[in-house]
XYZ file of C-alpha atoms in Angstrom:
349
model
C 10.709 25.986 25.263
C 13.414 23.332 25.209
C 13.264 19.751 26.390
C 16.384 17.709 27.017
C 14.799 14.314 26.597
C 16.213 11.105 25.113
C 17.122 11.018 21.431
C 15.243 8.036 20.094
C 14.360 4.397 20.406
C 14.223 1.784 17.650
C 12.091 -1.351 17.551
C 12.997 -4.324 15.409
C 10.737 -4.934 12.461
C 8.197 -7.583 13.344
C 8.237 -6.954 17.103
C 4.771 -6.563 18.598
C 3.678 -2.946 18.979
C 0.303 -1.752 20.187
C -1.713 -0.410 17.238
C 1.339 0.582 15.225
C 2.301 0.853 11.606
C 5.506 1.373 9.633
C 6.221 5.033 9.061
C 6.139 5.938 5.361
C 9.376 7.314 3.971
C 11.152 6.629 7.241
C 14.398 5.763 5.447
C 15.027 2.634 7.411
C 16.972 -0.358 6.172
C 15.179 -3.611 5.504
C 15.991 -4.972 8.950
C 14.951 -1.999 11.114
C 11.931 0.245 10.883
C 10.830 3.294 12.810
C 7.360 2.971 14.283
C 4.584 5.206 15.456
C 1.324 4.600 17.232
C -1.688 5.642 15.162
C -5.136 5.868 16.666
C -8.077 4.838 14.524
C -9.246 8.450 14.143
C -5.768 9.986 13.964
C -5.533 12.562 11.186
C -2.302 14.358 10.403
C -2.610 18.070 11.199
C -0.617 20.612 9.223
C 2.815 21.138 10.708
C 3.032 23.638 13.550
C -0.398 23.126 15.088
C 0.626 21.219 18.218
C 3.310 22.524 20.557
C 4.563 20.799 23.693
C 4.473 23.397 26.482
C 4.810 21.111 29.477
C 7.247 18.177 29.394
C 4.882 16.213 31.618
C 2.320 16.199 28.781
C 4.616 14.484 26.268
C 2.581 11.249 26.126
C -0.818 12.926 25.840
C -0.604 13.027 22.017
C 1.083 11.003 19.285
C 3.233 13.846 17.937
C 4.461 17.339 18.798
C 5.671 20.101 16.483
C 8.519 22.600 16.817
C 10.314 20.582 19.478
C 13.598 22.357 20.090
C 16.673 20.566 21.342
C 18.758 21.714 24.274
C 22.537 21.916 24.046
C 23.043 18.537 25.647
C 20.776 16.796 23.172
C 22.467 18.530 20.231
C 25.870 17.414 21.478
C 24.639 13.852 21.932
C 23.297 13.809 18.365
C 26.624 15.037 17.004
C 28.433 12.418 19.079
C 26.345 9.682 17.501
C 27.073 11.029 14.009
C 30.804 11.177 14.735
C 30.622 7.625 16.010
C 28.790 6.175 13.018
C 31.086 8.087 10.630
C 34.241 6.867 12.354
C 34.400 3.844 10.042
C 33.698 4.581 6.388
C 32.488 2.071 3.805
C 35.174 0.403 1.706
C 36.101 2.435 -1.438
C 35.112 -0.358 -3.836
C 31.721 -0.616 -2.163
C 31.253 3.157 -2.289
C 31.962 3.201 -6.013
C 29.422 0.455 -6.659
C 26.727 2.190 -4.611
C 27.275 5.585 -6.193
C 27.633 4.490 -9.822
C 24.640 2.123 -10.011
C 21.854 3.400 -7.739
C 19.173 2.150 -10.132
C 20.330 -1.437 -9.553
C 19.563 -1.202 -5.848
C 16.240 0.578 -6.335
C 15.217 -1.990 -8.974
C 15.986 -4.736 -6.456
C 14.004 -2.851 -3.809
C 10.882 -2.573 -5.968
C 11.261 -6.093 -7.346
C 11.107 -7.315 -3.751
C 8.436 -4.996 -2.333
C 6.381 -4.165 -5.452
C 3.834 -1.520 -4.354
C 3.443 -2.789 -0.796
C 6.199 -0.912 1.078
C 5.330 2.805 1.005
C 1.879 4.084 1.880
C 0.017 6.576 -0.305
C 1.143 10.092 0.596
C -2.238 11.616 1.311
C -0.540 13.884 3.864
C 0.932 15.860 0.960
C -2.319 17.747 0.475
C -2.108 19.012 4.041
C 1.499 20.138 3.846
C 1.337 21.277 0.204
C -2.220 22.476 -0.511
C -1.002 23.703 -3.904
C -1.326 20.145 -5.151
C -5.077 20.152 -4.612
C -5.718 23.498 -6.277
C -7.594 23.663 -9.555
C -6.293 25.806 -12.367
C -8.783 28.415 -13.484
C -6.671 30.272 -15.995
C -4.996 29.658 -19.325
C -1.723 31.225 -18.160
C 0.149 27.983 -17.602
C -0.651 26.452 -20.996
C 2.233 26.974 -23.454
C 1.633 27.899 -27.063
C 0.510 24.847 -28.968
C 3.341 24.923 -31.430
C 6.076 22.467 -32.188
C 5.889 18.720 -31.743
C 3.020 17.306 -29.668
C 3.837 15.795 -26.287
C 1.879 14.067 -23.497
C -0.090 16.639 -21.531
C 0.343 19.460 -24.038
C -3.355 20.354 -23.878
C -3.427 20.438 -20.070
C -3.747 23.701 -18.174
C -1.831 22.450 -15.128
C 1.203 20.182 -15.230
C 2.892 18.481 -12.275
C 6.080 16.426 -12.449
C 7.068 14.131 -9.613
C 10.751 13.282 -9.741
C 11.391 9.923 -8.103
C 7.785 8.801 -8.366
C 8.416 5.270 -7.104
C 5.296 3.149 -7.577
C 2.827 6.035 -7.685
C 2.211 6.807 -4.011
C 1.969 10.500 -4.896
C 0.701 10.328 -8.471
C -2.412 8.290 -7.818
C -3.618 10.165 -4.698
C -3.052 13.410 -6.602
C -5.159 12.304 -9.566
C -7.849 10.973 -7.261
C -7.968 14.090 -5.077
C -7.821 16.572 -7.941
C -10.278 15.298 -10.528
C -9.812 18.306 -12.810
C -9.298 16.828 -16.284
C -7.099 19.806 -17.127
C -4.481 18.480 -14.702
C -1.719 16.284 -16.144
C 0.846 14.504 -13.971
C 4.265 13.219 -15.032
C 6.188 10.703 -12.956
C 9.796 9.679 -13.461
C 12.092 7.290 -11.667
C 15.463 5.750 -12.472
C 14.071 2.384 -11.472
C 12.559 0.566 -14.446
C 10.799 -1.758 -12.022
C 9.053 1.152 -10.288
C 7.885 2.712 -13.543
C 6.608 -0.636 -14.772
C 4.524 -1.000 -11.600
C 3.058 2.483 -12.104
C 2.099 1.758 -15.708
C 0.475 -1.552 -14.777
C -1.557 -0.113 -11.903
C -5.345 -0.070 -12.471
C -5.403 3.650 -11.549
C -2.989 4.541 -14.361
C -4.747 6.730 -16.930
C -2.569 7.720 -19.914
C -4.962 10.585 -20.632
C -4.045 12.151 -17.290
C -0.530 10.927 -16.482
C 2.685 9.764 -18.081
C 5.367 7.641 -16.377
C 8.876 7.333 -17.751
C 12.314 6.038 -16.761
C 14.844 8.797 -16.191
C 18.033 9.327 -14.242
C 17.658 12.931 -13.156
C 21.426 13.190 -12.634
C 22.027 12.489 -16.337
C 22.202 15.830 -18.140
C 21.631 14.063 -21.465
C 18.455 12.275 -20.324
C 15.354 13.345 -22.240
C 11.971 14.309 -20.815
C 8.583 14.263 -22.586
C 7.838 17.985 -22.097
C 9.545 21.247 -23.072
C 11.339 23.660 -20.792
C 9.273 26.314 -18.968
C 6.120 24.177 -19.161
C 5.538 22.886 -15.603
C 3.506 24.412 -12.796
C 4.832 22.200 -9.992
C 7.768 19.853 -9.505
C 7.481 17.493 -6.530
C 10.586 16.194 -4.736
C 9.686 13.945 -1.812
C 12.740 12.285 -0.238
C 14.453 12.351 -3.635
C 17.499 14.620 -3.466
C 18.653 12.666 -0.417
C 18.820 9.515 -2.561
C 21.381 11.162 -4.864
C 25.085 11.610 -4.340
C 25.743 15.184 -3.127
C 27.930 15.868 -6.158
C 24.735 15.874 -8.253
C 22.582 18.137 -6.086
C 23.564 21.451 -7.651
C 23.203 20.347 -11.285
C 19.859 18.655 -10.572
C 18.467 21.830 -8.959
C 19.531 23.907 -11.965
C 18.023 21.482 -14.443
C 14.708 21.229 -12.640
C 14.430 25.019 -12.517
C 14.595 25.149 -16.308
C 11.419 23.101 -16.654
C 9.335 25.371 -14.432
C 7.227 28.007 -16.104
C 7.563 31.535 -14.667
C 5.671 31.379 -11.367
C 6.047 27.595 -11.173
C 7.079 26.019 -7.862
C 9.269 23.216 -6.526
C 7.772 21.433 -3.500
C 10.330 19.523 -1.460
C 10.377 17.409 1.664
C 13.546 15.592 2.666
C 15.689 14.354 5.517
C 17.240 16.887 7.885
C 20.510 16.750 9.779
C 20.237 14.803 13.068
C 17.090 12.967 12.037
C 16.585 9.748 13.962
C 17.363 7.750 10.819
C 20.831 9.309 10.668
C 21.632 8.770 14.323
C 20.922 5.045 14.242
C 23.336 4.122 11.424
C 26.134 1.782 12.446
C 29.829 2.386 11.672
C 30.711 1.219 8.165
C 27.521 2.562 6.570
C 28.837 6.099 6.141
C 30.187 6.893 2.664
C 31.155 10.485 3.416
C 29.942 13.233 5.713
C 26.160 12.880 6.177
C 25.826 10.365 3.302
C 24.976 6.750 4.154
C 24.075 3.461 2.520
C 21.093 1.567 3.909
C 21.104 -2.176 4.266
C 19.511 -2.583 0.837
C 22.191 -0.456 -0.883
C 20.079 2.681 -1.407
C 21.646 6.005 -0.433
C 20.423 8.688 1.939
C 21.842 12.156 2.596
C 20.824 14.398 5.495
C 20.505 18.102 4.611
C 20.766 21.305 6.546
C 18.354 24.134 5.912
C 21.207 26.255 4.561
C 22.329 23.605 2.061
C 18.896 23.441 0.450
C 18.609 27.224 0.415
C 21.923 27.499 -1.396
C 20.953 24.878 -3.978
C 17.698 26.469 -5.076
C 18.645 30.122 -4.762
C 21.720 29.219 -6.793
C 19.386 27.785 -9.443
C 17.689 31.177 -9.774
C 14.553 30.428 -7.752
C 12.867 32.499 -5.052
C 12.366 31.150 -1.559
C 8.730 30.794 -0.507
C 9.302 28.402 2.392
C 12.320 26.753 3.978
C 11.362 25.189 7.265
C 12.912 22.590 9.524
C 10.146 20.252 10.666
C 11.275 19.021 14.076
C 8.753 16.513 15.352
C 8.641 14.446 18.453
C 6.652 11.309 17.691
C 5.734 9.170 20.654
C 4.497 5.667 21.275
C 2.198 6.178 24.207
C 1.749 2.463 24.775
C 5.476 1.774 25.157
C 6.494 5.255 26.380
C 8.949 5.755 23.501
C 10.123 9.081 22.067
C 11.296 9.364 18.450
C 12.803 12.573 17.099
C 12.353 13.277 13.410
C 13.964 16.147 11.519
C 12.719 16.915 8.013
C 13.195 19.883 5.715
C 10.124 21.274 3.975
C 10.686 23.796 1.195
C 8.933 25.704 -1.559
C 10.941 27.527 -4.234
C 9.355 29.506 -7.052
C 10.617 30.591 -10.426
C 10.399 34.377 -10.719
C 7.402 35.519 -12.745
C 9.549 37.996 -14.665
C 12.708 36.301 -15.900
C 13.674 39.018 -18.372
């Protein structure tokens, strides 16, 4: 059922809002933040469990799944994108943003430390694979060659773009299996430093390192075909689109046969895209936030092409269209995220 309701509303950061909090990973600039009302006992259900069947019920819950847009709303979203893309960023500015993304992320983490993003405990609902224990020896490579961190583990997870550990630490806490080893990389030295200095950091169970995933020559502390899971949470969108294909191919090489990439990222027409002002657009669907970090908004087909092209099998490719509401202020906020799982074929011969 379709609902032709308003696109979104934005509230300035710092404005009073009844029982609200900043949305994690909302992609907002430093001056504007998306908000959502959260009740004290509000627990995030797995996507798809709550469907809006009657438009009059929209403010009865905090969020609705599978909210389809009518033609008028789709056209209005495209109009907003055309409007904010009508004035592109200056070429010199574009070059600076694209060539030195680590500079802007270092500045971001130097300013916010570990206080900006919330721990991503919701990951275990959307990706239950992260909480599974490994009960077989299949994923352990032969113990030959040079030693490396996590070589003796039976289950290895690599988070690309780990930030300050908002996935790593909940994962280690939730899955206490000592046979699990977690790697975290980020091209921000400041972020990796914060991870290593955190009291939860355990070098016997995790390893954090600085790496620009777009750099084909960058080294990693593990061999190819050694990882069970690679986690990409709002990471590909932070890279220039010219790097997407090569990054997908490289990540696929590090998966063992049967290993899986878990991805969640921004979708086309997400509220964050619609609210950009003219002059922030670098090229189609690629923008610079106020702090200089980049964000790209994907279609379902783009992500499918990237990972199938890297030789992986599609397990899930879903557009998460959510209507989040502020019942106190009667606001509607439309989010569009892509959620994907791609697996390396078990038989690669």
